[in-house]
Amino acid sequence: MGPGVVVAGLTAAAMAVVTLLAVQADGAGSRAAAAEASAGAATEAAPSSGPAPTAPALPASSGTGYRVVYSIAGHRVWLVDPRKTPELQASFAVTPGSAEPSPGSYSVYSRTATGKGTDGRQIEHVVRFTQQSGTVFGFSAAVDGSTEPPEAGLRTGGIRSARADGQLLWDFAPTGTRVVVTP
Protein backbone atom coordinates (compact mmCIF):
# COMPACT_ATOMS: atom_id res chain seq x y z
CA MET A 1 0.00 0.00 0.00
CA GLY A 2 1.53 3.28 -1.12
CA PRO A 3 1.59 6.60 0.72
CA GLY A 4 -1.08 8.00 -1.64
CA VAL A 5 -3.57 5.33 -0.56
CA VAL A 6 -2.88 6.00 3.14
CA VAL A 7 -3.29 9.76 2.69
CA ALA A 8 -6.50 9.25 0.70
CA GLY A 9 -7.86 6.94 3.43
CA LEU A 10 -6.98 9.38 6.21
CA THR A 11 -8.53 12.27 4.26
CA ALA A 12 -11.75 10.32 3.70
CA ALA A 13 -11.93 9.40 7.40
CA ALA A 14 -11.37 13.03 8.44
CA MET A 15 -14.10 14.21 6.06
CA ALA A 16 -16.50 11.61 7.49
CA VAL A 17 -15.81 12.83 11.05
CA VAL A 18 -16.29 16.49 10.05
CA THR A 19 -19.55 15.64 8.27
CA LEU A 20 -20.82 13.70 11.30
CA LEU A 21 -20.01 16.59 13.64
CA ALA A 22 -21.72 19.09 11.33
CA VAL A 23 -24.87 16.94 11.18
CA GLN A 24 -24.89 16.57 14.98
CA ALA A 25 -24.45 20.32 15.48
CA ASP A 26 -27.26 21.09 13.05
CA GLY A 27 -29.49 18.53 14.76
CA ALA A 28 -28.78 19.99 18.20
CA GLY A 29 -29.93 23.41 17.04
CA SER A 30 -33.08 21.92 15.52
CA ARG A 31 -33.82 19.95 18.70
CA ALA A 32 -33.33 23.07 20.85
CA ALA A 33 -35.66 25.11 18.62
CA ALA A 34 -38.25 22.31 18.63
CA ALA A 35 -38.04 21.97 22.42
CA GLU A 36 -38.48 25.72 22.86
CA ALA A 37 -41.46 25.74 20.49
CA SER A 38 -43.16 22.80 22.23
CA ALA A 39 -42.51 24.29 25.67
CA GLY A 40 -44.14 27.55 24.57
CA ALA A 41 -47.15 25.70 23.17
CA ALA A 42 -47.54 23.58 26.30
CA THR A 43 -48.41 26.44 28.63
CA GLU A 44 -50.11 29.78 28.46
CA ALA A 45 -47.43 31.39 30.62
CA ALA A 46 -44.80 30.48 28.07
CA PRO A 47 -41.18 30.64 29.22
CA SER A 48 -39.27 33.55 27.84
CA SER A 49 -36.21 33.14 25.72
CA GLY A 50 -35.36 36.76 26.37
CA PRO A 51 -36.79 39.88 27.88
CA ALA A 52 -40.39 40.33 26.82
CA PRO A 53 -41.41 43.83 25.78
CA THR A 54 -44.00 43.79 28.57
CA ALA A 55 -41.62 42.47 31.25
CA PRO A 56 -41.38 44.73 34.30
CA ALA A 57 -38.29 46.90 34.45
CA LEU A 58 -35.25 45.65 36.30
CA PRO A 59 -35.43 46.88 39.94
CA ALA A 60 -33.32 50.02 40.44
CA SER A 61 -31.74 48.50 43.56
CA SER A 62 -30.47 45.43 41.72
CA GLY A 63 -26.83 46.46 41.57
CA THR A 64 -24.44 46.27 38.64
CA GLY A 65 -22.44 43.66 36.77
CA TYR A 66 -23.19 40.10 35.74
CA ARG A 67 -25.99 38.88 38.01
CA VAL A 68 -29.28 37.11 38.63
CA VAL A 69 -31.89 39.41 40.17
CA TYR A 70 -34.85 38.05 42.15
CA SER A 71 -37.71 40.34 43.23
CA ILE A 72 -39.57 39.09 46.30
CA ALA A 73 -42.58 41.38 45.72
CA GLY A 74 -42.69 40.80 41.96
CA HIS A 75 -41.97 37.05 42.01
CA ARG A 76 -39.75 37.60 39.00
CA VAL A 77 -36.18 36.85 37.91
CA TRP A 78 -33.93 38.85 35.57
CA LEU A 79 -30.68 37.55 34.05
CA VAL A 80 -28.32 40.48 33.48
CA ASP A 81 -25.07 40.43 31.50
CA PRO A 82 -23.68 43.96 30.91
CA ARG A 83 -21.15 42.56 28.40
CA LYS A 84 -24.00 41.89 25.95
CA THR A 85 -26.52 44.03 24.12
CA PRO A 86 -29.15 44.12 25.40
CA GLU A 87 -27.73 43.49 28.86
CA LEU A 88 -31.05 42.01 30.03
CA GLN A 89 -30.75 38.45 28.71
CA ALA A 90 -34.06 37.11 30.07
CA SER A 91 -36.84 37.87 32.53
CA PHE A 92 -39.50 35.46 33.74
CA ALA A 93 -42.09 34.92 36.47
CA VAL A 94 -41.39 32.44 39.26
CA THR A 95 -43.32 30.87 42.11
CA PRO A 96 -41.67 31.29 45.51
CA GLY A 97 -41.57 28.67 48.23
CA SER A 98 -43.32 29.27 51.55
CA ALA A 99 -40.29 31.18 52.86
CA GLU A 100 -38.44 34.06 51.21
CA PRO A 101 -34.73 34.96 51.49
CA SER A 102 -33.77 38.29 53.03
CA PRO A 103 -33.00 41.05 50.52
CA GLY A 104 -29.28 41.27 49.80
CA SER A 105 -26.45 40.07 47.61
CA TYR A 106 -25.44 36.40 47.56
CA SER A 107 -23.41 34.01 45.40
CA VAL A 108 -24.42 30.72 43.85
CA TYR A 109 -22.69 28.17 46.09
CA SER A 110 -24.12 24.88 44.84
CA ARG A 111 -25.79 23.40 41.76
CA THR A 112 -27.48 20.04 41.19
CA ALA A 113 -28.74 18.82 37.83
CA THR A 114 -31.61 16.74 39.25
CA GLY A 115 -32.99 15.81 42.63
CA LYS A 116 -35.99 15.88 44.91
CA GLY A 117 -37.35 19.15 46.32
CA THR A 118 -38.35 19.74 49.93
CA ASP A 119 -41.94 19.36 48.73
CA GLY A 120 -41.20 15.86 47.41
CA ARG A 121 -41.38 16.78 43.70
CA GLN A 122 -38.67 15.74 41.25
CA ILE A 123 -36.75 18.88 40.28
CA GLU A 124 -33.99 19.86 37.89
CA HIS A 125 -31.55 22.74 37.36
CA VAL A 126 -31.18 23.50 41.06
CA VAL A 127 -29.14 26.67 41.68
CA ARG A 128 -28.67 27.39 45.42
CA PHE A 129 -27.57 30.80 46.68
CA THR A 130 -28.15 31.06 50.46
CA GLN A 131 -29.26 29.31 53.65
CA GLN A 132 -31.17 31.20 56.34
CA SER A 133 -32.70 29.84 59.56
CA GLY A 134 -32.29 26.28 58.34
CA THR A 135 -33.94 26.90 54.97
CA VAL A 136 -32.01 26.54 51.72
CA PHE A 137 -32.93 29.08 49.04
CA GLY A 138 -32.42 28.42 45.37
CA PHE A 139 -33.99 28.28 41.94
CA SER A 140 -35.30 25.10 40.33
CA ALA A 141 -37.88 23.71 37.95
CA ALA A 142 -40.22 20.80 38.65
CA VAL A 143 -39.70 17.98 36.16
CA ASP A 144 -43.48 17.62 35.81
CA GLY A 145 -43.66 21.31 34.82
CA SER A 146 -45.62 22.27 37.93
CA THR A 147 -45.07 25.75 39.36
CA GLU A 148 -47.70 25.36 42.09
CA PRO A 149 -46.84 26.72 45.53
CA PRO A 150 -45.92 24.18 48.24
CA GLU A 151 -48.62 22.72 50.50
CA ALA A 152 -49.61 24.80 53.50
CA GLY A 153 -47.41 24.27 56.53
CA LEU A 154 -44.41 23.03 54.53
CA ARG A 155 -41.39 25.38 54.82
CA THR A 156 -39.57 25.54 51.49
CA GLY A 157 -37.09 27.95 49.96
CA GLY A 158 -37.32 26.63 46.42
CA ILE A 159 -38.12 29.33 43.87
CA ARG A 160 -39.74 27.48 40.96
CA SER A 161 -39.74 28.42 37.32
CA ALA A 162 -41.01 26.85 34.12
CA ARG A 163 -38.63 24.18 32.83
CA ALA A 164 -37.32 26.24 29.90
CA ASP A 165 -36.64 29.19 32.20
CA GLY A 166 -34.93 26.86 34.66
CA GLN A 167 -32.62 25.78 31.83
CA LEU A 168 -31.86 29.44 30.99
CA LEU A 169 -30.97 30.19 34.61
CA TRP A 170 -28.88 27.01 34.90
CA ASP A 171 -26.89 27.95 31.81
CA PHE A 172 -26.50 31.56 32.98
CA ALA A 173 -25.51 31.03 36.64
CA PRO A 174 -22.52 28.82 37.38
CA THR A 175 -21.14 28.57 40.92
CA GLY A 176 -19.96 32.00 42.09
CA THR A 177 -22.55 34.01 40.09
CA ARG A 178 -23.97 36.91 42.07
CA VAL A 179 -27.66 36.70 43.02
CA VAL A 180 -29.30 39.98 44.12
CA VAL A 181 -32.54 39.62 46.07
CA THR A 182 -34.67 42.78 46.11
CA PRO A 183 -37.69 43.49 48.35
PDB file of C-alpha atoms in Angstrom:
ATOM      1  CA  MET A   1       0.000   0.000   0.000  1.00  0.00           C
ATOM      2  CA  GLY A   2       1.526   3.276  -1.121  1.00  0.00           C
ATOM      3  CA  PRO A   3       1.585   6.599   0.716  1.00  0.00           C
ATOM      4  CA  GLY A   4      -1.076   8.002  -1.642  1.00  0.00           C
ATOM      5  CA  VAL A   5      -3.567   5.328  -0.565  1.00  0.00           C
ATOM      6  CA  VAL A   6      -2.881   5.997   3.145  1.00  0.00           C
ATOM      7  CA  VAL A   7      -3.293   9.761   2.692  1.00  0.00           C
ATOM      8  CA  ALA A   8      -6.502   9.248   0.705  1.00  0.00           C
ATOM      9  CA  GLY A   9      -7.863   6.944   3.429  1.00  0.00           C
ATOM     10  CA  LEU A  10      -6.985   9.379   6.213  1.00  0.00           C
ATOM     11  CA  THR A  11      -8.528  12.270   4.261  1.00  0.00           C
ATOM     12  CA  ALA A  12     -11.750  10.317   3.701  1.00  0.00           C
ATOM     13  CA  ALA A  13     -11.930   9.401   7.401  1.00  0.00           C
ATOM     14  CA  ALA A  14     -11.367  13.027   8.439  1.00  0.00           C
ATOM     15  CA  MET A  15     -14.105  14.206   6.063  1.00  0.00           C
ATOM     16  CA  ALA A  16     -16.499  11.610   7.494  1.00  0.00           C
ATOM     17  CA  VAL A  17     -15.810  12.830  11.055  1.00  0.00           C
ATOM     18  CA  VAL A  18     -16.290  16.490  10.054  1.00  0.00           C
ATOM     19  CA  THR A  19     -19.553  15.641   8.271  1.00  0.00           C
ATOM     20  CA  LEU A  20     -20.820  13.698  11.304  1.00  0.00           C
ATOM     21  CA  LEU A  21     -20.006  16.590  13.643  1.00  0.00           C
ATOM     22  CA  ALA A  22     -21.723  19.087  11.332  1.00  0.00           C
ATOM     23  CA  VAL A  23     -24.867  16.940  11.183  1.00  0.00           C
ATOM     24  CA  GLN A  24     -24.887  16.572  14.977  1.00  0.00           C
ATOM     25  CA  ALA A  25     -24.451  20.322  15.476  1.00  0.00           C
ATOM     26  CA  ASP A  26     -27.261  21.088  13.048  1.00  0.00           C
ATOM     27  CA  GLY A  27     -29.492  18.531  14.755  1.00  0.00           C
ATOM     28  CA  ALA A  28     -28.782  19.995  18.200  1.00  0.00           C
ATOM     29  CA  GLY A  29     -29.934  23.413  17.043  1.00  0.00           C
ATOM     30  CA  SER A  30     -33.084  21.922  15.516  1.00  0.00           C
ATOM     31  CA  ARG A  31     -33.822  19.952  18.702  1.00  0.00           C
ATOM     32  CA  ALA A  32     -33.331  23.072  20.850  1.00  0.00           C
ATOM     33  CA  ALA A  33     -35.656  25.105  18.616  1.00  0.00           C
ATOM     34  CA  ALA A  34     -38.249  22.312  18.629  1.00  0.00           C
ATOM     35  CA  ALA A  35     -38.041  21.965  22.420  1.00  0.00           C
ATOM     36  CA  GLU A  36     -38.484  25.716  22.860  1.00  0.00           C
ATOM     37  CA  ALA A  37     -41.461  25.743  20.493  1.00  0.00           C
ATOM     38  CA  SER A  38     -43.158  22.799  22.225  1.00  0.00           C
ATOM     39  CA  ALA A  39     -42.505  24.294  25.673  1.00  0.00           C
ATOM     40  CA  GLY A  40     -44.139  27.545  24.565  1.00  0.00           C
ATOM     41  CA  ALA A  41     -47.145  25.698  23.167  1.00  0.00           C
ATOM     42  CA  ALA A  42     -47.544  23.575  26.301  1.00  0.00           C
ATOM     43  CA  THR A  43     -48.407  26.441  28.629  1.00  0.00           C
ATOM     44  CA  GLU A  44     -50.108  29.785  28.462  1.00  0.00           C
ATOM     45  CA  ALA A  45     -47.428  31.389  30.617  1.00  0.00           C
ATOM     46  CA  ALA A  46     -44.801  30.476  28.068  1.00  0.00           C
ATOM     47  CA  PRO A  47     -41.184  30.637  29.224  1.00  0.00           C
ATOM     48  CA  SER A  48     -39.271  33.551  27.841  1.00  0.00           C
ATOM     49  CA  SER A  49     -36.208  33.138  25.715  1.00  0.00           C
ATOM     50  CA  GLY A  50     -35.360  36.759  26.371  1.00  0.00           C
ATOM     51  CA  PRO A  51     -36.790  39.880  27.884  1.00  0.00           C
ATOM     52  CA  ALA A  52     -40.394  40.332  26.818  1.00  0.00           C
ATOM     53  CA  PRO A  53     -41.415  43.828  25.778  1.00  0.00           C
ATOM     54  CA  THR A  54     -43.999  43.793  28.570  1.00  0.00           C
ATOM     55  CA  ALA A  55     -41.620  42.474  31.249  1.00  0.00           C
ATOM     56  CA  PRO A  56     -41.380  44.732  34.297  1.00  0.00           C
ATOM     57  CA  ALA A  57     -38.290  46.899  34.451  1.00  0.00           C
ATOM     58  CA  LEU A  58     -35.254  45.646  36.305  1.00  0.00           C
ATOM     59  CA  PRO A  59     -35.428  46.882  39.943  1.00  0.00           C
ATOM     60  CA  ALA A  60     -33.325  50.016  40.440  1.00  0.00           C
ATOM     61  CA  SER A  61     -31.743  48.503  43.561  1.00  0.00           C
ATOM     62  CA  SER A  62     -30.467  45.425  41.719  1.00  0.00           C
ATOM     63  CA  GLY A  63     -26.825  46.464  41.568  1.00  0.00           C
ATOM     64  CA  THR A  64     -24.437  46.271  38.636  1.00  0.00           C
ATOM     65  CA  GLY A  65     -22.435  43.662  36.773  1.00  0.00           C
ATOM     66  CA  TYR A  66     -23.190  40.098  35.741  1.00  0.00           C
ATOM     67  CA  ARG A  67     -25.991  38.885  38.013  1.00  0.00           C
ATOM     68  CA  VAL A  68     -29.277  37.106  38.629  1.00  0.00           C
ATOM     69  CA  VAL A  69     -31.894  39.406  40.172  1.00  0.00           C
ATOM     70  CA  TYR A  70     -34.853  38.054  42.150  1.00  0.00           C
ATOM     71  CA  SER A  71     -37.710  40.341  43.229  1.00  0.00           C
ATOM     72  CA  ILE A  72     -39.570  39.091  46.298  1.00  0.00           C
ATOM     73  CA  ALA A  73     -42.584  41.379  45.716  1.00  0.00           C
ATOM     74  CA  GLY A  74     -42.689  40.803  41.956  1.00  0.00           C
ATOM     75  CA  HIS A  75     -41.968  37.048  42.010  1.00  0.00           C
ATOM     76  CA  ARG A  76     -39.752  37.600  39.004  1.00  0.00           C
ATOM     77  CA  VAL A  77     -36.177  36.846  37.907  1.00  0.00           C
ATOM     78  CA  TRP A  78     -33.935  38.847  35.569  1.00  0.00           C
ATOM     79  CA  LEU A  79     -30.680  37.549  34.049  1.00  0.00           C
ATOM     80  CA  VAL A  80     -28.323  40.480  33.480  1.00  0.00           C
ATOM     81  CA  ASP A  81     -25.072  40.431  31.497  1.00  0.00           C
ATOM     82  CA  PRO A  82     -23.675  43.956  30.909  1.00  0.00           C
ATOM     83  CA  ARG A  83     -21.149  42.563  28.396  1.00  0.00           C
ATOM     84  CA  LYS A  84     -23.997  41.887  25.955  1.00  0.00           C
ATOM     85  CA  THR A  85     -26.518  44.028  24.117  1.00  0.00           C
ATOM     86  CA  PRO A  86     -29.149  44.115  25.404  1.00  0.00           C
ATOM     87  CA  GLU A  87     -27.735  43.487  28.857  1.00  0.00           C
ATOM     88  CA  LEU A  88     -31.048  42.010  30.032  1.00  0.00           C
ATOM     89  CA  GLN A  89     -30.749  38.449  28.712  1.00  0.00           C
ATOM     90  CA  ALA A  90     -34.059  37.110  30.074  1.00  0.00           C
ATOM     91  CA  SER A  91     -36.836  37.867  32.529  1.00  0.00           C
ATOM     92  CA  PHE A  92     -39.505  35.462  33.743  1.00  0.00           C
ATOM     93  CA  ALA A  93     -42.091  34.925  36.467  1.00  0.00           C
ATOM     94  CA  VAL A  94     -41.390  32.441  39.258  1.00  0.00           C
ATOM     95  CA  THR A  95     -43.320  30.867  42.110  1.00  0.00           C
ATOM     96  CA  PRO A  96     -41.669  31.291  45.511  1.00  0.00           C
ATOM     97  CA  GLY A  97     -41.569  28.669  48.226  1.00  0.00           C
ATOM     98  CA  SER A  98     -43.319  29.273  51.546  1.00  0.00           C
ATOM     99  CA  ALA A  99     -40.287  31.182  52.859  1.00  0.00           C
ATOM    100  CA  GLU A 100     -38.438  34.058  51.213  1.00  0.00           C
ATOM    101  CA  PRO A 101     -34.732  34.956  51.495  1.00  0.00           C
ATOM    102  CA  SER A 102     -33.770  38.288  53.031  1.00  0.00           C
ATOM    103  CA  PRO A 103     -33.005  41.050  50.523  1.00  0.00           C
ATOM    104  CA  GLY A 104     -29.278  41.267  49.805  1.00  0.00           C
ATOM    105  CA  SER A 105     -26.455  40.069  47.606  1.00  0.00           C
ATOM    106  CA  TYR A 106     -25.444  36.402  47.557  1.00  0.00           C
ATOM    107  CA  SER A 107     -23.413  34.014  45.404  1.00  0.00           C
ATOM    108  CA  VAL A 108     -24.415  30.717  43.847  1.00  0.00           C
ATOM    109  CA  TYR A 109     -22.694  28.170  46.088  1.00  0.00           C
ATOM    110  CA  SER A 110     -24.116  24.882  44.838  1.00  0.00           C
ATOM    111  CA  ARG A 111     -25.791  23.396  41.763  1.00  0.00           C
ATOM    112  CA  THR A 112     -27.476  20.043  41.191  1.00  0.00           C
ATOM    113  CA  ALA A 113     -28.741  18.821  37.826  1.00  0.00           C
ATOM    114  CA  THR A 114     -31.614  16.739  39.255  1.00  0.00           C
ATOM    115  CA  GLY A 115     -32.986  15.806  42.629  1.00  0.00           C
ATOM    116  CA  LYS A 116     -35.992  15.879  44.912  1.00  0.00           C
ATOM    117  CA  GLY A 117     -37.353  19.153  46.324  1.00  0.00           C
ATOM    118  CA  THR A 118     -38.349  19.737  49.932  1.00  0.00           C
ATOM    119  CA  ASP A 119     -41.944  19.363  48.733  1.00  0.00           C
ATOM    120  CA  GLY A 120     -41.197  15.855  47.410  1.00  0.00           C
ATOM    121  CA  ARG A 121     -41.376  16.783  43.701  1.00  0.00           C
ATOM    122  CA  GLN A 122     -38.669  15.737  41.248  1.00  0.00           C
ATOM    123  CA  ILE A 123     -36.753  18.879  40.280  1.00  0.00           C
ATOM    124  CA  GLU A 124     -33.990  19.865  37.895  1.00  0.00           C
ATOM    125  CA  HIS A 125     -31.547  22.738  37.356  1.00  0.00           C
ATOM    126  CA  VAL A 126     -31.176  23.495  41.062  1.00  0.00           C
ATOM    127  CA  VAL A 127     -29.139  26.673  41.677  1.00  0.00           C
ATOM    128  CA  ARG A 128     -28.669  27.391  45.423  1.00  0.00           C
ATOM    129  CA  PHE A 129     -27.570  30.802  46.681  1.00  0.00           C
ATOM    130  CA  THR A 130     -28.149  31.064  50.464  1.00  0.00           C
ATOM    131  CA  GLN A 131     -29.261  29.310  53.646  1.00  0.00           C
ATOM    132  CA  GLN A 132     -31.175  31.201  56.335  1.00  0.00           C
ATOM    133  CA  SER A 133     -32.701  29.842  59.557  1.00  0.00           C
ATOM    134  CA  GLY A 134     -32.288  26.277  58.343  1.00  0.00           C
ATOM    135  CA  THR A 135     -33.944  26.898  54.968  1.00  0.00           C
ATOM    136  CA  VAL A 136     -32.014  26.536  51.719  1.00  0.00           C
ATOM    137  CA  PHE A 137     -32.927  29.079  49.040  1.00  0.00           C
ATOM    138  CA  GLY A 138     -32.423  28.421  45.374  1.00  0.00           C
ATOM    139  CA  PHE A 139     -33.988  28.277  41.944  1.00  0.00           C
ATOM    140  CA  SER A 140     -35.296  25.096  40.335  1.00  0.00           C
ATOM    141  CA  ALA A 141     -37.875  23.705  37.954  1.00  0.00           C
ATOM    142  CA  ALA A 142     -40.224  20.799  38.650  1.00  0.00           C
ATOM    143  CA  VAL A 143     -39.699  17.981  36.157  1.00  0.00           C
ATOM    144  CA  ASP A 144     -43.479  17.622  35.807  1.00  0.00           C
ATOM    145  CA  GLY A 145     -43.657  21.310  34.818  1.00  0.00           C
ATOM    146  CA  SER A 146     -45.624  22.271  37.927  1.00  0.00           C
ATOM    147  CA  THR A 147     -45.075  25.750  39.362  1.00  0.00           C
ATOM    148  CA  GLU A 148     -47.705  25.356  42.086  1.00  0.00           C
ATOM    149  CA  PRO A 149     -46.836  26.717  45.532  1.00  0.00           C
ATOM    150  CA  PRO A 150     -45.921  24.179  48.241  1.00  0.00           C
ATOM    151  CA  GLU A 151     -48.620  22.720  50.499  1.00  0.00           C
ATOM    152  CA  ALA A 152     -49.611  24.801  53.496  1.00  0.00           C
ATOM    153  CA  GLY A 153     -47.406  24.274  56.535  1.00  0.00           C
ATOM    154  CA  LEU A 154     -44.410  23.031  54.530  1.00  0.00           C
ATOM    155  CA  ARG A 155     -41.393  25.378  54.824  1.00  0.00           C
ATOM    156  CA  THR A 156     -39.575  25.537  51.489  1.00  0.00           C
ATOM    157  CA  GLY A 157     -37.090  27.950  49.960  1.00  0.00           C
ATOM    158  CA  GLY A 158     -37.319  26.628  46.421  1.00  0.00           C
ATOM    159  CA  ILE A 159     -38.123  29.332  43.869  1.00  0.00           C
ATOM    160  CA  ARG A 160     -39.740  27.479  40.958  1.00  0.00           C
ATOM    161  CA  SER A 161     -39.738  28.420  37.318  1.00  0.00           C
ATOM    162  CA  ALA A 162     -41.013  26.853  34.119  1.00  0.00           C
ATOM    163  CA  ARG A 163     -38.627  24.175  32.828  1.00  0.00           C
ATOM    164  CA  ALA A 164     -37.317  26.238  29.895  1.00  0.00           C
ATOM    165  CA  ASP A 165     -36.643  29.195  32.199  1.00  0.00           C
ATOM    166  CA  GLY A 166     -34.926  26.859  34.663  1.00  0.00           C
ATOM    167  CA  GLN A 167     -32.622  25.777  31.831  1.00  0.00           C
ATOM    168  CA  LEU A 168     -31.857  29.438  30.985  1.00  0.00           C
ATOM    169  CA  LEU A 169     -30.968  30.195  34.607  1.00  0.00           C
ATOM    170  CA  TRP A 170     -28.881  27.007  34.899  1.00  0.00           C
ATOM    171  CA  ASP A 171     -26.890  27.945  31.807  1.00  0.00           C
ATOM    172  CA  PHE A 172     -26.499  31.559  32.980  1.00  0.00           C
ATOM    173  CA  ALA A 173     -25.514  31.035  36.643  1.00  0.00           C
ATOM    174  CA  PRO A 174     -22.518  28.818  37.380  1.00  0.00           C
ATOM    175  CA  THR A 175     -21.139  28.570  40.917  1.00  0.00           C
ATOM    176  CA  GLY A 176     -19.956  32.003  42.092  1.00  0.00           C
ATOM    177  CA  THR A 177     -22.546  34.007  40.086  1.00  0.00           C
ATOM    178  CA  ARG A 178     -23.974  36.908  42.074  1.00  0.00           C
ATOM    179  CA  VAL A 179     -27.665  36.704  43.021  1.00  0.00           C
ATOM    180  CA  VAL A 180     -29.297  39.976  44.119  1.00  0.00           C
ATOM    181  CA  VAL A 181     -32.544  39.620  46.067  1.00  0.00           C
ATOM    182  CA  THR A 182     -34.673  42.779  46.107  1.00  0.00           C
ATOM    183  CA  PRO A 183     -37.689  43.487  48.346  1.00  0.00           C
TER     184      PRO A 183
END
